[in-house]
mmCIF file of C-alpha atoms in Angstrom:
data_model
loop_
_atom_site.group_PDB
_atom_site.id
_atom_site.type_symbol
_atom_site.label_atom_id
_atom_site.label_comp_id
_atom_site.label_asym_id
_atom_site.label_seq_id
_atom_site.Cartn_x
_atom_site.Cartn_y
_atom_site.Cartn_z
ATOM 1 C CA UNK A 1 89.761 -39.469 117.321
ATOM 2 C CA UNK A 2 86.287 -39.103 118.797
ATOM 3 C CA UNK A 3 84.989 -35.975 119.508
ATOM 4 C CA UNK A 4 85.481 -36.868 123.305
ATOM 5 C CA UNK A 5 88.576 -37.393 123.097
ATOM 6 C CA UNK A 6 89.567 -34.447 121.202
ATOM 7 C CA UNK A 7 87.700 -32.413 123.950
ATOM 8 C CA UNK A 8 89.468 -34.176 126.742
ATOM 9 C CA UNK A 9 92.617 -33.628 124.582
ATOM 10 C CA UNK A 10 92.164 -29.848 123.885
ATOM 11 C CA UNK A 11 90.888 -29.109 127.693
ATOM 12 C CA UNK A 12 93.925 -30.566 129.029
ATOM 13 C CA UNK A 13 96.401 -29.133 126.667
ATOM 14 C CA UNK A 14 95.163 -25.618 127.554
ATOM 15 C CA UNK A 15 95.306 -26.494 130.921
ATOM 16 C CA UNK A 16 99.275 -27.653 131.074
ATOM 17 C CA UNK A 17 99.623 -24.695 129.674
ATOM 18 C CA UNK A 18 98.369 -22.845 132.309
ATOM 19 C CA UNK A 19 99.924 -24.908 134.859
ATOM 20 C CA UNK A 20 103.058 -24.317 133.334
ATOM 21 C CA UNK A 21 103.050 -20.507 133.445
ATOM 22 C CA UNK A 22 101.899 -20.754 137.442
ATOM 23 C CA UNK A 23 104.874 -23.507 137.865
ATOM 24 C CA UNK A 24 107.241 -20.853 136.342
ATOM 25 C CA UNK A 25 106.211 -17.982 139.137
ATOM 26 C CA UNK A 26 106.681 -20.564 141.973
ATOM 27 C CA UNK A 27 109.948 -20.954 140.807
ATOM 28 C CA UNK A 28 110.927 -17.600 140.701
ATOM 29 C CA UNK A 29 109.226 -16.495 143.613
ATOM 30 C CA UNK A 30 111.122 -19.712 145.120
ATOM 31 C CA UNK A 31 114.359 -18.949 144.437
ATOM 32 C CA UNK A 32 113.660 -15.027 144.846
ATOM 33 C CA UNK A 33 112.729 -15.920 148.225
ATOM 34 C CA UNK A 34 116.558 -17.162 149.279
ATOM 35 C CA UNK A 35 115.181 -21.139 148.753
ATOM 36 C CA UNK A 36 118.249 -23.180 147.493
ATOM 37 C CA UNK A 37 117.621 -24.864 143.927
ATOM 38 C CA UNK A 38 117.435 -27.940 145.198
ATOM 39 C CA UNK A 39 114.675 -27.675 147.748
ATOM 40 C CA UNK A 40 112.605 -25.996 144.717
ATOM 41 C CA UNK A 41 113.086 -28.964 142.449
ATOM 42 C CA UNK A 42 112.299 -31.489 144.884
ATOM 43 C CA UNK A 43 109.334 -29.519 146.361
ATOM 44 C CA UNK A 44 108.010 -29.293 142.831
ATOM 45 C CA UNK A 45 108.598 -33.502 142.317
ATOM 46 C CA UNK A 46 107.682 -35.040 145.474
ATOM 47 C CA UNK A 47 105.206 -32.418 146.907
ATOM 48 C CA UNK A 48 103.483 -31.366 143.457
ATOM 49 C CA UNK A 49 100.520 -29.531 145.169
ATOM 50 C CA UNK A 50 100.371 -25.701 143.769
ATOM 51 C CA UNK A 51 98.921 -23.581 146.165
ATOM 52 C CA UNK A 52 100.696 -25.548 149.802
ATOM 53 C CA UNK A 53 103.899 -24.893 147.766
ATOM 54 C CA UNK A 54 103.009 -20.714 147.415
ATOM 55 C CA UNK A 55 102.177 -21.258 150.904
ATOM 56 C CA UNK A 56 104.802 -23.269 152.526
ATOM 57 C CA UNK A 57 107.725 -20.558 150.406
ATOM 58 C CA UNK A 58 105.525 -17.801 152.585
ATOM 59 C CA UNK A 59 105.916 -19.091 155.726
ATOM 60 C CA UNK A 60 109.286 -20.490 155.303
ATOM 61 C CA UNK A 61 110.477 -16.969 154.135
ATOM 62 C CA UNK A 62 108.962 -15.442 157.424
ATOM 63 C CA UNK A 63 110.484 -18.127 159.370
ATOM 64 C CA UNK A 64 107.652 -20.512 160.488
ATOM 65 C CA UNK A 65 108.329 -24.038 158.814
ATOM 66 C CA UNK A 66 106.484 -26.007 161.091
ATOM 67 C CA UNK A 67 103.425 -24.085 160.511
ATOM 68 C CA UNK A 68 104.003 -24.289 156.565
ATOM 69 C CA UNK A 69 103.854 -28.559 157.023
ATOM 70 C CA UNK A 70 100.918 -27.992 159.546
ATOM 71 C CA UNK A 71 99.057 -25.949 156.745
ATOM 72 C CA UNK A 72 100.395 -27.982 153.607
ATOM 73 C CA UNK A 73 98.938 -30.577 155.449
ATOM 74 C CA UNK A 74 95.565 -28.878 156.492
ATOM 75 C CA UNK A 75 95.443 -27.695 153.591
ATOM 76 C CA UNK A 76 95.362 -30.836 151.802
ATOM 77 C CA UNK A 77 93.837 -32.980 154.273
ATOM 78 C CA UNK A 78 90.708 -32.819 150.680
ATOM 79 C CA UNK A 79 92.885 -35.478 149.203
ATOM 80 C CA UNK A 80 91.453 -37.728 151.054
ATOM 81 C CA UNK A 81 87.592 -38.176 150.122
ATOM 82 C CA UNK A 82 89.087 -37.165 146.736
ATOM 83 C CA UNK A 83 90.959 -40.770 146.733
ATOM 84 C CA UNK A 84 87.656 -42.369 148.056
ATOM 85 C CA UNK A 85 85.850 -40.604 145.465
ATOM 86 C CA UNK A 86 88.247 -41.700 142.275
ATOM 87 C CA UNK A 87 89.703 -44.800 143.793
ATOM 88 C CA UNK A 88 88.279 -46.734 140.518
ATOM 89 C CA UNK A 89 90.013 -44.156 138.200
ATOM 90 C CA UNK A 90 93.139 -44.846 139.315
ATOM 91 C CA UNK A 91 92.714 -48.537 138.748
ATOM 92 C CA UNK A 92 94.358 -51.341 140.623
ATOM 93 C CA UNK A 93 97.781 -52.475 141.575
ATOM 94 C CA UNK A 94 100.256 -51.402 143.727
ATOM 95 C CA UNK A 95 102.394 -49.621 141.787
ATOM 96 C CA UNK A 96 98.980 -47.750 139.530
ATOM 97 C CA UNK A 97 97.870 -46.783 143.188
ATOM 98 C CA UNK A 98 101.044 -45.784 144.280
ATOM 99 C CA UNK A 99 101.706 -43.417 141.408
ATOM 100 C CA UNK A 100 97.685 -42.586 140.943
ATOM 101 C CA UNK A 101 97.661 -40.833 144.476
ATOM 102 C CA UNK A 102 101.107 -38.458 143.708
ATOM 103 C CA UNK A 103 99.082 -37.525 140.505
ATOM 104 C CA UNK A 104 95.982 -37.053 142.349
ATOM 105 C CA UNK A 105 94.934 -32.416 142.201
ATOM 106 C CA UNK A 106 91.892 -31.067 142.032
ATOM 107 C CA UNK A 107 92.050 -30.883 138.390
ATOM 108 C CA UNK A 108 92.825 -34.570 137.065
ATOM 109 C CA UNK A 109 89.923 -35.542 139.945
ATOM 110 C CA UNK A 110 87.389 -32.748 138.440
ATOM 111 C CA UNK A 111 88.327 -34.034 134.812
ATOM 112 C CA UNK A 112 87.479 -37.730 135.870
ATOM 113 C CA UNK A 113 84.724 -36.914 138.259
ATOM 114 C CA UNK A 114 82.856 -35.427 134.734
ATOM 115 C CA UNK A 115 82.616 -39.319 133.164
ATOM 116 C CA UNK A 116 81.152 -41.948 134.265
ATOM 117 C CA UNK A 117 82.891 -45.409 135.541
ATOM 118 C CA UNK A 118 84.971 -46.869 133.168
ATOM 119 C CA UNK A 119 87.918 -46.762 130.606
ATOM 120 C CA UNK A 120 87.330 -43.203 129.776
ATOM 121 C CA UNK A 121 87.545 -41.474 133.627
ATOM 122 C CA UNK A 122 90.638 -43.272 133.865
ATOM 123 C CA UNK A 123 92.165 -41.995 130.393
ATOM 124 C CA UNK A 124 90.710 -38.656 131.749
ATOM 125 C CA UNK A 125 92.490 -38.694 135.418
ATOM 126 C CA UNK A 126 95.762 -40.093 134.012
ATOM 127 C CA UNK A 127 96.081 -37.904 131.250
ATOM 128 C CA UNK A 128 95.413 -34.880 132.899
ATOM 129 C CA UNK A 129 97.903 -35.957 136.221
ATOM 130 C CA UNK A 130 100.816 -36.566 134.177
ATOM 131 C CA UNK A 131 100.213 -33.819 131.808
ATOM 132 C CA UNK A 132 100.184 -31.071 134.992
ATOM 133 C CA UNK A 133 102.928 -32.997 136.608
ATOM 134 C CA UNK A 134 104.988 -32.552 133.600
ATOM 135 C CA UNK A 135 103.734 -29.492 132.852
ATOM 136 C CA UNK A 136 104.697 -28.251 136.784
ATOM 137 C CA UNK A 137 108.151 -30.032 136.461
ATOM 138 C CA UNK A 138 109.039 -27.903 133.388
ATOM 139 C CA UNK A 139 107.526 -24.357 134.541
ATOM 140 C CA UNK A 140 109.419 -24.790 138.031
ATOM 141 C CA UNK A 141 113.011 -24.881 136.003
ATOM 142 C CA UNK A 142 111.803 -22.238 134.074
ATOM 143 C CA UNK A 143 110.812 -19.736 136.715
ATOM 144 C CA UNK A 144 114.063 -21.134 138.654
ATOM 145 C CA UNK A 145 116.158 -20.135 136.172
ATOM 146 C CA UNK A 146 113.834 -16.627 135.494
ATOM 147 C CA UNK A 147 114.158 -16.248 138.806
ATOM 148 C CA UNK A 148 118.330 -16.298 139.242
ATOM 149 C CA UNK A 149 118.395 -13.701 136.087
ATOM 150 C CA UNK A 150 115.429 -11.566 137.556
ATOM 151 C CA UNK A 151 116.426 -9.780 140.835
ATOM 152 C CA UNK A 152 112.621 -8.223 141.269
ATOM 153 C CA UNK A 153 110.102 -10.792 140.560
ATOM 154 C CA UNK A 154 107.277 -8.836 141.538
ATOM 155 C CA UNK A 155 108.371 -6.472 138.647
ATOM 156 C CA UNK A 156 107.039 -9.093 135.995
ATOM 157 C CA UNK A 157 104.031 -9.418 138.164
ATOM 158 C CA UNK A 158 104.506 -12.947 138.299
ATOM 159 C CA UNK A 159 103.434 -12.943 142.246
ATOM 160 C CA UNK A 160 99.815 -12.103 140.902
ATOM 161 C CA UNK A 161 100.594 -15.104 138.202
ATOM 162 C CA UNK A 162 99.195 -17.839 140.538
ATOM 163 C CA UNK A 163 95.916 -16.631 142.287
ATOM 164 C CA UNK A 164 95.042 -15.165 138.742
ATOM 165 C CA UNK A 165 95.448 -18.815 137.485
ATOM 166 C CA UNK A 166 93.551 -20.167 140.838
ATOM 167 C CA UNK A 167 90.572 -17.760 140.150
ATOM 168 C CA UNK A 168 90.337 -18.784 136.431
ATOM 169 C CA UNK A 169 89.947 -22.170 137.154
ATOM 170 C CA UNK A 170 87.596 -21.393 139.712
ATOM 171 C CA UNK A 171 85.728 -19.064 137.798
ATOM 172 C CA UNK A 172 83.247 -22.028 136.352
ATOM 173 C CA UNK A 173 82.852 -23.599 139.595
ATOM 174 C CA UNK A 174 80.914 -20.026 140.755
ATOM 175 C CA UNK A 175 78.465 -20.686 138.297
ATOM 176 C CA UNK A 176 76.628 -22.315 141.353
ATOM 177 C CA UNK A 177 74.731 -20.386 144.094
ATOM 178 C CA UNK A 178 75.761 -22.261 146.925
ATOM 179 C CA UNK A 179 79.939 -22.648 145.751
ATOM 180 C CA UNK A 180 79.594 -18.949 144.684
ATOM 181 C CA UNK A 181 78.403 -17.964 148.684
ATOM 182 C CA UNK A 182 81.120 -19.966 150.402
ATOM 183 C CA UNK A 183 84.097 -18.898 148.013
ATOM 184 C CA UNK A 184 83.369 -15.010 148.653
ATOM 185 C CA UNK A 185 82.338 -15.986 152.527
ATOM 186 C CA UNK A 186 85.920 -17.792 152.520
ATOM 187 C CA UNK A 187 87.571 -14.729 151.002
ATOM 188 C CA UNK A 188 85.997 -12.137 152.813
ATOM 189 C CA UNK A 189 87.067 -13.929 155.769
ATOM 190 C CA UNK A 190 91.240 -14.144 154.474
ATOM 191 C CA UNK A 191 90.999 -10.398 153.658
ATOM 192 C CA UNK A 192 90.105 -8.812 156.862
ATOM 193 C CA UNK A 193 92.470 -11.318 158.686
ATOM 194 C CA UNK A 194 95.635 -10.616 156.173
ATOM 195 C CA UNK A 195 96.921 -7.455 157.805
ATOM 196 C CA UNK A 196 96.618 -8.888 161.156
ATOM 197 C CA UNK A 197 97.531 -12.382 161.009
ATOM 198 C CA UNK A 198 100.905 -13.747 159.676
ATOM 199 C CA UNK A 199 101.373 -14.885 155.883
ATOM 200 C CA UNK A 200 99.336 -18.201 155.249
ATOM 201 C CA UNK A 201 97.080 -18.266 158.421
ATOM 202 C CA UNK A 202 94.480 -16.199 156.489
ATOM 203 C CA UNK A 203 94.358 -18.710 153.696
ATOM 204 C CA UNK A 204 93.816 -21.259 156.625
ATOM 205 C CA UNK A 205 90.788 -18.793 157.630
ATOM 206 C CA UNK A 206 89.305 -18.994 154.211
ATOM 207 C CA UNK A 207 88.117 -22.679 155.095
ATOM 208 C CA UNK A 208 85.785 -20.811 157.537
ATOM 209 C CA UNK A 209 83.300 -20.208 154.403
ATOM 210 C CA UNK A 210 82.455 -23.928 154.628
ATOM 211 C CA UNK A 211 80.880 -23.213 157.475
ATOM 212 C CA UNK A 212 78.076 -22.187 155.476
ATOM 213 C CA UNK A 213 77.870 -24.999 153.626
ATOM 214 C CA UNK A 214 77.553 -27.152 156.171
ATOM 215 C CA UNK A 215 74.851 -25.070 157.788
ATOM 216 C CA UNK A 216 72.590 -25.401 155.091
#
């Protein structure tokens, strides 16, 4: 195996891995928040987007669903120049297309934004999408099942188990100047408006921060 491909191999494993353990505290935060099994399981499979999911369980829980689709949807309204950007990693056909876009995060577009066009971005955006899907699949059950054996999830501190996750992937991203200024911006911003706004607008907030950006 070239060294490539071991990289690509060894960057992805780690990564499941890590998607696993935040898949496992969504399902136990899930189920701990009074969400029946089945809309966990099928939130996991035909949603499969990590942080809307922490976000939708928040505002369900405080009894706001229509703002938890209005912010999934917000939230993840980045999909689309993400699908303009990788449209030739996913390949062609209906069906690769079809499939391609469910597997489509900001880590299997990262992984095949880093190659150039060809065979090897798409072995890098399929392998890493079906890996975290998989990976997400099996950590929900887990924490589901964690979570109807657990009474106190927050005991295990699996509630801090995703945003620690979310910062270390982050974490080589503010490397840059400019990324580094908008993520603390964009934070700042979501702290100062959490105790007065209700759970998940602040997150919303946190978009704010591009405002910079887009001022330079």
């Amino acid at each position: 195996m070239r060294t490539a491909e071991r990289t690509l191999v060894r960057d992805v494993g780690a990564l499941g891995v890590a998607v696993l353990a935040v898949g496992a505290s969504f399902g136990a935060i899930a189920i701990a928040a009074g969400l029946p099994v089945w809309a966990v399981v099928a939130m996991s499979v035909f949603v499969f987007a990590g942080g809307s999911q922490f976000m939708a369980v928040g505002l369900v829980t405080v009894g706001n669903p229509f703002a938890a689709v209005f912010a999934g949807l917000l939230l993840n309204a980045r999909h689309l120049p993400f699908g303009l950007a990788i449209a030739d990693a996913i390949g062609h056909g209906w069906w690769r297309r079809l499939v391609g876009s469910h597997l489509l995060v900001d880590e299997s577009v990262a992984f095949a934004m880093a190659l150039p066009a060809g065979p090897g971005r798409q072995r890098a955006y399929w392998s890493t999408g079906v890996t975290l899907f998989i990976a997400w699949q099996i950590g929900t059950v887990l924490g589901i099942l964690l979570g109807g054996s657990v009474g106190d999830t927050d005991a295990l501190g699996l509630d801090a188990a995703f945003p620690a996750g979310m910062i270390a992937l982050l974490l080589p991203s503010l490397r840059d100047r400019d990324t580094r200024q908008v993520a603390l911006s964009g934070a700042l911003v979501a702290v100062l408006a959490t105790p007065l706004l209700p759970a998940g607008l602040p997150v919303l907030l946190a978009l704010s921060g591009l405002l910079l950006a887009w001022r330079r």
